[in-house]
Amino acid sequence: MATPQRRNSRLSIALERTGQWVFSQKIPIDIVVEVGEANFALHKFMLAAKSNYIRKLIMESTEQDLTRINLSDIPGGPEMFEKAAKFCYGVNFEITIQNVAALRCAAEYLQMTDLYSDNNLAGRTEDFLGQVALSSLSGAIVALKSCEDLLPLSEDLKIVQRCLDVISVKACNEANFPSRSPPNWWTEELTILGIEFVGKIICAMKKRGAKALTLARALITYTERNLQDLVRDHSSNGTKSSDFDDSDIRSHQRKLIQSIVSLMPSEIGAFPINFLCCLLRSAIFLQASNSCKNELEKRISVILERVTVGDLLVLSFTYDGERLFDLESVKRIISGFVEKEKTMAVFIGGDFKDNFSPAMQRVTKTVDAYLGEIASYVEFIISKFIGISILVPKGARKVDDDLYRAIDIYLKAHPNIDEIEREKLCSVMDPLKLSYEGRLHASQNKRLPVQVALHALCYDQLKLRSGVDERSTPEAGVGNTRDHLRKDVSLIKENEALRLELMKMKLLMSDMQKNNNNQGASSKRGPWKKPTFFSSLSKTLGKLNPFRNGSKDTSHIDESVEVGNTTPRRRRFSIS
């Protein structure tokens, strides 16, 4: 008695021979199958032998002699029906990784299963899927890509899920134990997929314990490949705004970038800050959702100590490099970083106003240099300059040279601003925290308000009279210098006020003495007169002089005589 396998083999061979005989005898066709715009002239009995769906159409037709059927809904279209028809006729054709999923769906649609006929098309494609397509990472990715046009049937047949399982497992293995070079080759393979499938792969890899850096590398590669014109154009000179006028393209890119941001792992530092800045600029340009932009701004602010001036410039300019973007994102990023630093200072029990972390100092220096780069642009108004510069605490600047350079560039590029605006602009800078070279330049800078230049000059004069040469001790503490300077300035003001009062009293006494002399010359010499109130007051004020008979007593010095530069024993001095 023959086994079932032998019977199936004999039936398959018989059908193949029948098909060959049909073609050789040129038996007239009796049915036309329409698939879209394609028409296939075939034979009913050959199709019905393998396809239960076509058999039902023929048997259940109300027409006495059915000669035409429409199968335009078949998955894969005319190409897949042609291969299915060849299978019915026993004609050889090639099953590949690219078409196996479509053939499997077409076989399901035509009911070409083993339940209807042994060794049918559905069984053949299932064998190929398991043994060939899903045996490698690349094959599974290609097969999954072909499923994008076969939804939802490909999901119902579990083809999508089987591909996702294979890809997630093999991708995790490749990330941990690369089988070929370069190690991240598999991330390039994923770029052919749609973002929906990539999202499912990322989620599956997370469940399997994939590292955040592994997922980040996959998303970075996918973004750079699918948003290449937006993300990789760091120079701001290769892409014109007209390249993105197509609303359909922009809408697709907007959805893509929002999906990518939603898939990012939450770990801090998983993505390089340059990539995040480029992605945020793309999100701003594409008018992505606020939640998308806020998420990117938050991620950048957390690791802002890694930012460079070039990264901030990426955020600031349009793609043609001709004008500035809205700088509100930059301000929010800097504010977020400062708030984070305040929180950390409170947590560790420190004082944020006095002690600043190295990260805060690096960011401050970067922000000042960034202001210098954009200061020359016409649309960069004073309020925006001040708004960005005051975001970082003044105490975080050891020296204000970079900020002074930005202010000088701004004044040079905007020569028409009035004196009040110049003073507002310079108010963000402390002239006393400039280096020696900076103060020397500021004291001779005609673009600065007079008050700022005088501050720089006065500071240097005080340093010289205090016997300190900053050029030889550039690392001297700014705090100690400022304390001495405050004391010196306070003493100068007190001495100056006292000197003015004494001069007024001397003039008043001189006038009184003149009047008395005039009266005495016209009268006889009288008895001894009691001292007047003004003479007593003069003597009293003289006794109240804190510098009387001391090294600082200047009452006996003629103002016309030049005093030599002698170093006093104490640092306090008066200017007369």
XYZ file of C-alpha atoms in Angstrom, residues 99 166 196 224 245 267 339 387:
8
model
C 8.903 37.616 -2.322
C 14.387 36.845 15.050
C 6.765 51.552 12.888
C 21.125 59.952 9.734
C 8.623 73.237 0.216
C 19.335 57.056 30.105
C 18.405 75.088 37.455
C 18.654 87.814 27.999
